[in-house]
PDB file of C-alpha atoms in Angstrom:
ATOM      1  CA  UNK A   1     -39.260  33.540 -54.385  1.00 34.00           C
ATOM      2  CA  UNK A   2     -39.976  33.672 -58.090  1.00 37.00           C
ATOM      3  CA  UNK A   3     -37.002  33.814 -60.403  1.00 42.00           C
ATOM      4  CA  UNK A   4     -36.469  36.140 -63.337  1.00 47.00           C
ATOM      5  CA  UNK A   5     -35.965  34.108 -66.514  1.00 45.00           C
ATOM      6  CA  UNK A   6     -35.096  35.192 -70.029  1.00 44.00           C
ATOM      7  CA  UNK A   7     -37.853  34.554 -72.519  1.00 47.00           C
ATOM      8  CA  UNK A   8     -38.659  34.998 -76.199  1.00 53.00           C
ATOM      9  CA  UNK A   9     -42.057  35.791 -77.603  1.00 58.00           C
ATOM     10  CA  UNK A  10     -42.844  35.362 -81.301  1.00 58.00           C
ATOM     11  CA  UNK A  11     -45.680  37.732 -82.186  1.00 55.00           C
ATOM     12  CA  UNK A  12     -47.882  37.049 -85.198  1.00 61.00           C
ATOM     13  CA  UNK A  13     -50.885  38.959 -86.424  1.00 61.00           C
ATOM     14  CA  UNK A  14     -53.050  38.941 -89.521  1.00 65.00           C
ATOM     15  CA  UNK A  15     -51.474  40.656 -92.545  1.00 70.00           C
ATOM     16  CA  UNK A  16     -53.654  39.342 -95.373  1.00 71.00           C
ATOM     17  CA  UNK A  17     -54.332  42.027 -97.978  1.00 77.00           C
ATOM     18  CA  UNK A  18     -51.956  44.560 -96.430  1.00 82.00           C
ATOM     19  CA  UNK A  19     -49.229  46.390 -98.323  1.00 87.00           C
ATOM     20  CA  UNK A  20     -45.611  45.874 -97.139  1.00 86.00           C
ATOM     21  CA  UNK A  21     -45.387  49.412 -95.749  1.00 90.00           C
ATOM     22  CA  UNK A  22     -48.621  48.939 -93.840  1.00 90.00           C
ATOM     23  CA  UNK A  23     -47.406  45.607 -92.448  1.00 88.00           C
ATOM     24  CA  UNK A  24     -44.211  47.234 -91.183  1.00 91.00           C
ATOM     25  CA  UNK A  25     -46.169  50.087 -89.618  1.00 92.00           C
ATOM     26  CA  UNK A  26     -48.563  47.683 -87.911  1.00 89.00           C
ATOM     27  CA  UNK A  27     -45.659  45.537 -86.669  1.00 89.00           C
ATOM     28  CA  UNK A  28     -43.986  48.580 -85.103  1.00 92.00           C
ATOM     29  CA  UNK A  29     -47.181  49.678 -83.356  1.00 92.00           C
ATOM     30  CA  UNK A  30     -47.905  46.164 -82.131  1.00 88.00           C
ATOM     31  CA  UNK A  31     -44.354  45.708 -80.796  1.00 91.00           C
ATOM     32  CA  UNK A  32     -44.601  48.953 -78.801  1.00 93.00           C
ATOM     33  CA  UNK A  33     -47.974  47.899 -77.435  1.00 92.00           C
ATOM     34  CA  UNK A  34     -46.577  44.506 -76.366  1.00 89.00           C
ATOM     35  CA  UNK A  35     -43.534  46.197 -74.798  1.00 91.00           C
ATOM     36  CA  UNK A  36     -45.747  48.424 -72.661  1.00 93.00           C
ATOM     37  CA  UNK A  37     -47.757  45.401 -71.538  1.00 91.00           C
ATOM     38  CA  UNK A  38     -44.677  43.358 -70.660  1.00 87.00           C
ATOM     39  CA  UNK A  39     -43.286  46.203 -68.532  1.00 88.00           C
ATOM     40  CA  UNK A  40     -46.653  46.817 -66.833  1.00 90.00           C
ATOM     41  CA  UNK A  41     -46.880  43.115 -65.866  1.00 87.00           C
ATOM     42  CA  UNK A  42     -43.353  43.097 -64.433  1.00 82.00           C
ATOM     43  CA  UNK A  43     -42.065  40.741 -67.122  1.00 82.00           C
ATOM     44  CA  UNK A  44     -39.717  43.450 -68.399  1.00 82.00           C
ATOM     45  CA  UNK A  45     -38.072  46.600 -67.077  1.00 83.00           C
ATOM     46  CA  UNK A  46     -37.888  50.235 -68.136  1.00 85.00           C
ATOM     47  CA  UNK A  47     -34.222  49.675 -69.041  1.00 84.00           C
ATOM     48  CA  UNK A  48     -33.652  47.661 -72.210  1.00 86.00           C
ATOM     49  CA  UNK A  49     -31.733  47.466 -75.462  1.00 88.00           C
ATOM     50  CA  UNK A  50     -33.764  47.462 -78.691  1.00 91.00           C
ATOM     51  CA  UNK A  51     -32.748  45.748 -81.930  1.00 93.00           C
ATOM     52  CA  UNK A  52     -34.736  46.328 -85.113  1.00 94.00           C
ATOM     53  CA  UNK A  53     -33.825  44.128 -88.081  1.00 93.00           C
ATOM     54  CA  UNK A  54     -30.559  43.510 -86.233  1.00 92.00           C
ATOM     55  CA  UNK A  55     -29.760  47.239 -85.800  1.00 94.00           C
ATOM     56  CA  UNK A  56     -29.121  48.264 -82.188  1.00 91.00           C
ATOM     57  CA  UNK A  57     -31.085  51.304 -81.025  1.00 92.00           C
ATOM     58  CA  UNK A  58     -33.096  51.712 -84.234  1.00 95.00           C
ATOM     59  CA  UNK A  59     -36.698  52.913 -83.688  1.00 95.00           C
ATOM     60  CA  UNK A  60     -39.544  50.453 -84.099  1.00 94.00           C
ATOM     61  CA  UNK A  61     -40.890  52.537 -87.005  1.00 95.00           C
ATOM     62  CA  UNK A  62     -37.810  51.657 -89.087  1.00 96.00           C
ATOM     63  CA  UNK A  63     -38.687  47.943 -89.118  1.00 94.00           C
ATOM     64  CA  UNK A  64     -38.900  46.104 -92.413  1.00 92.00           C
ATOM     65  CA  UNK A  65     -41.387  43.242 -92.116  1.00 87.00           C
ATOM     66  CA  UNK A  66     -41.125  40.525 -90.982  1.00 84.00           C
ATOM     67  CA  UNK A  67     -38.592  42.083 -88.613  1.00 85.00           C
ATOM     68  CA  UNK A  68     -37.685  41.072 -86.018  1.00 90.00           C
ATOM     69  CA  UNK A  69     -37.997  43.661 -83.272  1.00 90.00           C
ATOM     70  CA  UNK A  70     -36.079  42.420 -80.224  1.00 90.00           C
ATOM     71  CA  UNK A  71     -36.010  43.864 -76.692  1.00 89.00           C
ATOM     72  CA  UNK A  72     -33.286  42.802 -74.234  1.00 85.00           C
ATOM     73  CA  UNK A  73     -34.241  43.857 -70.707  1.00 86.00           C
ATOM     74  CA  UNK A  74     -31.868  44.854 -67.914  1.00 82.00           C
ATOM     75  CA  UNK A  75     -32.550  43.401 -64.452  1.00 88.00           C
ATOM     76  CA  UNK A  76     -29.493  44.987 -62.887  1.00 92.00           C
ATOM     77  CA  UNK A  77     -31.211  47.089 -60.216  1.00 90.00           C
ATOM     78  CA  UNK A  78     -32.998  44.201 -58.441  1.00 91.00           C
ATOM     79  CA  UNK A  79     -29.974  41.919 -58.916  1.00 94.00           C
ATOM     80  CA  UNK A  80     -27.533  44.436 -57.388  1.00 95.00           C
ATOM     81  CA  UNK A  81     -29.903  45.292 -54.529  1.00 93.00           C
ATOM     82  CA  UNK A  82     -30.336  41.607 -53.709  1.00 95.00           C
ATOM     83  CA  UNK A  83     -26.581  40.888 -53.854  1.00 97.00           C
ATOM     84  CA  UNK A  84     -25.757  43.844 -51.600  1.00 96.00           C
ATOM     85  CA  UNK A  85     -28.407  42.786 -49.100  1.00 96.00           C
ATOM     86  CA  UNK A  86     -26.977  39.253 -48.989  1.00 97.00           C
ATOM     87  CA  UNK A  87     -23.460  40.577 -48.427  1.00 97.00           C
ATOM     88  CA  UNK A  88     -24.484  43.117 -45.807  1.00 95.00           C
ATOM     89  CA  UNK A  89     -26.562  40.712 -43.736  1.00 93.00           C
ATOM     90  CA  UNK A  90     -23.629  38.279 -43.565  1.00 93.00           C
ATOM     91  CA  UNK A  91     -21.141  41.012 -42.592  1.00 94.00           C
ATOM     92  CA  UNK A  92     -19.544  41.514 -39.163  1.00 89.00           C
ATOM     93  CA  UNK A  93     -21.559  44.051 -37.164  1.00 82.00           C
ATOM     94  CA  UNK A  94     -19.333  45.221 -34.311  1.00 81.00           C
ATOM     95  CA  UNK A  95     -18.748  48.689 -35.792  1.00 83.00           C
ATOM     96  CA  UNK A  96     -20.806  48.473 -38.982  1.00 87.00           C
ATOM     97  CA  UNK A  97     -17.837  49.784 -40.959  1.00 93.00           C
ATOM     98  CA  UNK A  98     -17.435  46.639 -43.056  1.00 94.00           C
ATOM     99  CA  UNK A  99     -21.151  46.362 -43.884  1.00 94.00           C
ATOM    100  CA  UNK A 100     -21.128  49.981 -45.078  1.00 95.00           C
ATOM    101  CA  UNK A 101     -18.069  49.553 -47.318  1.00 96.00           C
ATOM    102  CA  UNK A 102     -19.499  47.578 -50.243  1.00 97.00           C
ATOM    103  CA  UNK A 103     -19.157  49.326 -53.598  1.00 96.00           C
ATOM    104  CA  UNK A 104     -20.405  48.614 -57.118  1.00 97.00           C
ATOM    105  CA  UNK A 105     -18.413  49.065 -60.323  1.00 97.00           C
ATOM    106  CA  UNK A 106     -19.953  49.020 -63.808  1.00 96.00           C
ATOM    107  CA  UNK A 107     -17.513  48.319 -66.645  1.00 96.00           C
ATOM    108  CA  UNK A 108     -14.648  49.373 -64.381  1.00 94.00           C
ATOM    109  CA  UNK A 109     -16.262  52.624 -63.214  1.00 94.00           C
ATOM    110  CA  UNK A 110     -17.760  53.177 -59.789  1.00 94.00           C
ATOM    111  CA  UNK A 111     -21.532  53.231 -60.156  1.00 92.00           C
ATOM    112  CA  UNK A 112     -23.975  55.681 -58.613  1.00 84.00           C
ATOM    113  CA  UNK A 113     -26.974  54.344 -56.724  1.00 77.00           C
ATOM    114  CA  UNK A 114     -30.005  53.919 -58.989  1.00 75.00           C
ATOM    115  CA  UNK A 115     -28.221  54.685 -62.265  1.00 83.00           C
ATOM    116  CA  UNK A 116     -29.354  52.977 -65.454  1.00 85.00           C
ATOM    117  CA  UNK A 117     -27.137  50.028 -66.338  1.00 91.00           C
ATOM    118  CA  UNK A 118     -27.281  48.449 -69.816  1.00 89.00           C
ATOM    119  CA  UNK A 119     -27.947  44.702 -70.043  1.00 88.00           C
ATOM    120  CA  UNK A 120     -24.501  43.901 -71.488  1.00 90.00           C
ATOM    121  CA  UNK A 121     -22.548  45.631 -68.692  1.00 94.00           C
ATOM    122  CA  UNK A 122     -20.166  43.830 -66.344  1.00 97.00           C
ATOM    123  CA  UNK A 123     -20.906  44.541 -62.699  1.00 97.00           C
ATOM    124  CA  UNK A 124     -18.369  44.082 -59.889  1.00 97.00           C
ATOM    125  CA  UNK A 125     -19.323  44.211 -56.208  1.00 98.00           C
ATOM    126  CA  UNK A 126     -16.514  44.386 -53.669  1.00 97.00           C
ATOM    127  CA  UNK A 127     -15.656  45.744 -50.227  1.00 97.00           C
ATOM    128  CA  UNK A 128     -13.051  48.475 -49.782  1.00 96.00           C
ATOM    129  CA  UNK A 129     -11.960  47.681 -46.225  1.00 95.00           C
ATOM    130  CA  UNK A 130      -8.288  46.538 -46.147  1.00 92.00           C
ATOM    131  CA  UNK A 131      -9.269  43.507 -44.031  1.00 92.00           C
ATOM    132  CA  UNK A 132     -11.956  42.363 -46.523  1.00 94.00           C
ATOM    133  CA  UNK A 133      -9.804  39.474 -47.719  1.00 92.00           C
ATOM    134  CA  UNK A 134      -9.232  38.280 -44.141  1.00 91.00           C
ATOM    135  CA  UNK A 135     -12.982  38.352 -43.461  1.00 93.00           C
ATOM    136  CA  UNK A 136     -13.626  36.349 -46.625  1.00 94.00           C
ATOM    137  CA  UNK A 137     -11.072  33.597 -45.965  1.00 92.00           C
ATOM    138  CA  UNK A 138     -11.585  33.399 -42.199  1.00 90.00           C
ATOM    139  CA  UNK A 139      -8.158  34.802 -41.234  1.00 86.00           C
ATOM    140  CA  UNK A 140      -9.699  37.080 -38.594  1.00 80.00           C
ATOM    141  CA  UNK A 141     -11.655  36.118 -35.505  1.00 78.00           C
ATOM    142  CA  UNK A 142     -15.166  37.244 -36.363  1.00 78.00           C
ATOM    143  CA  UNK A 143     -18.699  36.663 -35.136  1.00 79.00           C
ATOM    144  CA  UNK A 144     -19.729  35.639 -38.680  1.00 85.00           C
ATOM    145  CA  UNK A 145     -18.580  32.658 -40.781  1.00 89.00           C
ATOM    146  CA  UNK A 146     -16.088  33.153 -43.652  1.00 92.00           C
ATOM    147  CA  UNK A 147     -16.799  32.900 -47.386  1.00 95.00           C
ATOM    148  CA  UNK A 148     -19.618  35.465 -47.332  1.00 96.00           C
ATOM    149  CA  UNK A 149     -18.948  36.355 -50.992  1.00 97.00           C
ATOM    150  CA  UNK A 150     -19.365  32.676 -51.957  1.00 97.00           C
ATOM    151  CA  UNK A 151     -22.672  32.428 -50.117  1.00 97.00           C
ATOM    152  CA  UNK A 152     -23.963  35.713 -51.539  1.00 97.00           C
ATOM    153  CA  UNK A 153     -23.016  34.725 -55.103  1.00 97.00           C
ATOM    154  CA  UNK A 154     -24.814  31.383 -54.766  1.00 97.00           C
ATOM    155  CA  UNK A 155     -27.888  33.165 -53.395  1.00 97.00           C
ATOM    156  CA  UNK A 156     -27.964  35.483 -56.419  1.00 96.00           C
ATOM    157  CA  UNK A 157     -27.939  32.534 -58.823  1.00 95.00           C
ATOM    158  CA  UNK A 158     -30.690  30.757 -56.867  1.00 94.00           C
ATOM    159  CA  UNK A 159     -32.821  33.905 -56.793  1.00 92.00           C
ATOM    160  CA  UNK A 160     -32.516  34.989 -60.407  1.00 90.00           C
ATOM    161  CA  UNK A 161     -31.616  31.777 -62.211  1.00 89.00           C
ATOM    162  CA  UNK A 162     -28.487  30.502 -63.927  1.00 90.00           C
ATOM    163  CA  UNK A 163     -30.082  31.165 -67.320  1.00 87.00           C
ATOM    164  CA  UNK A 164     -30.138  34.909 -66.588  1.00 88.00           C
ATOM    165  CA  UNK A 165     -27.037  35.702 -64.546  1.00 93.00           C
ATOM    166  CA  UNK A 166     -23.421  34.535 -64.389  1.00 95.00           C
ATOM    167  CA  UNK A 167     -21.600  35.048 -61.060  1.00 97.00           C
ATOM    168  CA  UNK A 168     -17.871  34.547 -60.408  1.00 97.00           C
ATOM    169  CA  UNK A 169     -15.769  35.153 -57.304  1.00 97.00           C
ATOM    170  CA  UNK A 170     -12.345  36.716 -57.877  1.00 96.00           C
ATOM    171  CA  UNK A 171      -9.763  38.600 -55.827  1.00 95.00           C
ATOM    172  CA  UNK A 172      -9.091  41.918 -57.573  1.00 95.00           C
ATOM    173  CA  UNK A 173      -6.763  44.857 -57.110  1.00 92.00           C
ATOM    174  CA  UNK A 174      -8.506  48.195 -56.571  1.00 91.00           C
ATOM    175  CA  UNK A 175      -7.219  51.563 -57.713  1.00 88.00           C
ATOM    176  CA  UNK A 176      -6.005  53.348 -54.610  1.00 86.00           C
ATOM    177  CA  UNK A 177      -6.262  50.106 -52.639  1.00 85.00           C
ATOM    178  CA  UNK A 178      -4.180  49.079 -49.657  1.00 84.00           C
ATOM    179  CA  UNK A 179      -0.457  48.306 -50.104  1.00 87.00           C
ATOM    180  CA  UNK A 180       0.964  45.598 -47.875  1.00 84.00           C
ATOM    181  CA  UNK A 181       3.347  47.089 -45.314  1.00 79.00           C
ATOM    182  CA  UNK A 182       4.918  43.766 -44.385  1.00 80.00           C
ATOM    183  CA  UNK A 183       5.177  40.330 -45.946  1.00 75.00           C
ATOM    184  CA  UNK A 184       2.462  37.795 -45.162  1.00 77.00           C
ATOM    185  CA  UNK A 185       3.732  34.333 -46.050  1.00 75.00           C
ATOM    186  CA  UNK A 186       5.809  33.135 -48.973  1.00 79.00           C
ATOM    187  CA  UNK A 187       3.468  33.923 -51.873  1.00 80.00           C
ATOM    188  CA  UNK A 188       4.731  36.546 -54.302  1.00 76.00           C
ATOM    189  CA  UNK A 189       1.509  38.560 -54.081  1.00 74.00           C
ATOM    190  CA  UNK A 190       1.685  38.664 -50.261  1.00 76.00           C
ATOM    191  CA  UNK A 191       5.041  40.414 -49.996  1.00 80.00           C
ATOM    192  CA  UNK A 192       5.583  43.905 -48.590  1.00 80.00           C
ATOM    193  CA  UNK A 193       4.902  46.603 -51.196  1.00 81.00           C
ATOM    194  CA  UNK A 194       2.395  44.488 -53.161  1.00 87.00           C
ATOM    195  CA  UNK A 195      -1.155  45.783 -53.666  1.00 88.00           C
ATOM    196  CA  UNK A 196      -3.812  43.952 -51.683  1.00 89.00           C
ATOM    197  CA  UNK A 197      -6.470  42.019 -53.576  1.00 92.00           C
ATOM    198  CA  UNK A 198     -10.117  42.266 -52.551  1.00 95.00           C
ATOM    199  CA  UNK A 199     -12.822  39.557 -52.755  1.00 97.00           C
ATOM    200  CA  UNK A 200     -15.243  40.547 -55.501  1.00 98.00           C
ATOM    201  CA  UNK A 201     -18.355  39.235 -57.199  1.00 98.00           C
ATOM    202  CA  UNK A 202     -18.197  39.512 -61.014  1.00 98.00           C
ATOM    203  CA  UNK A 203     -21.695  39.537 -62.504  1.00 97.00           C
ATOM    204  CA  UNK A 204     -22.725  39.315 -66.153  1.00 96.00           C
ATOM    205  CA  UNK A 205     -26.146  38.874 -67.720  1.00 89.00           C
ATOM    206  CA  UNK A 206     -26.378  36.006 -70.141  1.00 85.00           C
ATOM    207  CA  UNK A 207     -27.535  37.124 -73.581  1.00 69.00           C
TER     208      UNK A 207
END
């Protein structure tokens, strides 16, 4: 599969004999034209952050030549869809409950399917089943191998490229998560009354 890579494009066009205001106007129009072309060719997405002369969110028409006008695209929707697919296809299938329990958080808030996610967001994908940790570390007898979060995270990096996406595996507490009813070993975080931690993929786009 092709990988998404970050790229920069330095646009130049003839400005000889043009007044500064006309140059700025032409630069704004040309940038918008290039943006439309990049999105149409699949090199960019409909979700992006725009920086004009270093000002976030400023319209192209406010540019002061020579600019720059910078677009930072968000690839979150295909990245999240791919990661979820990798996790689900590696999940135990006896009841289907585990495979249907993956959730996505954006900047600490549970995300809705298909919502727009800014490029600089932090995305967390985890599973809410109380036995998720046991599935991950192989502490339960399952018909699938352990470490599914590790394999899924590596697949995301291979698919989209290490220059675009950073992926980490951590065990996180979840609000309203399971509380251990009895001690499990000698570790302090495995004692009765402690909140369970859940295997989670932490994803960030590299800027």
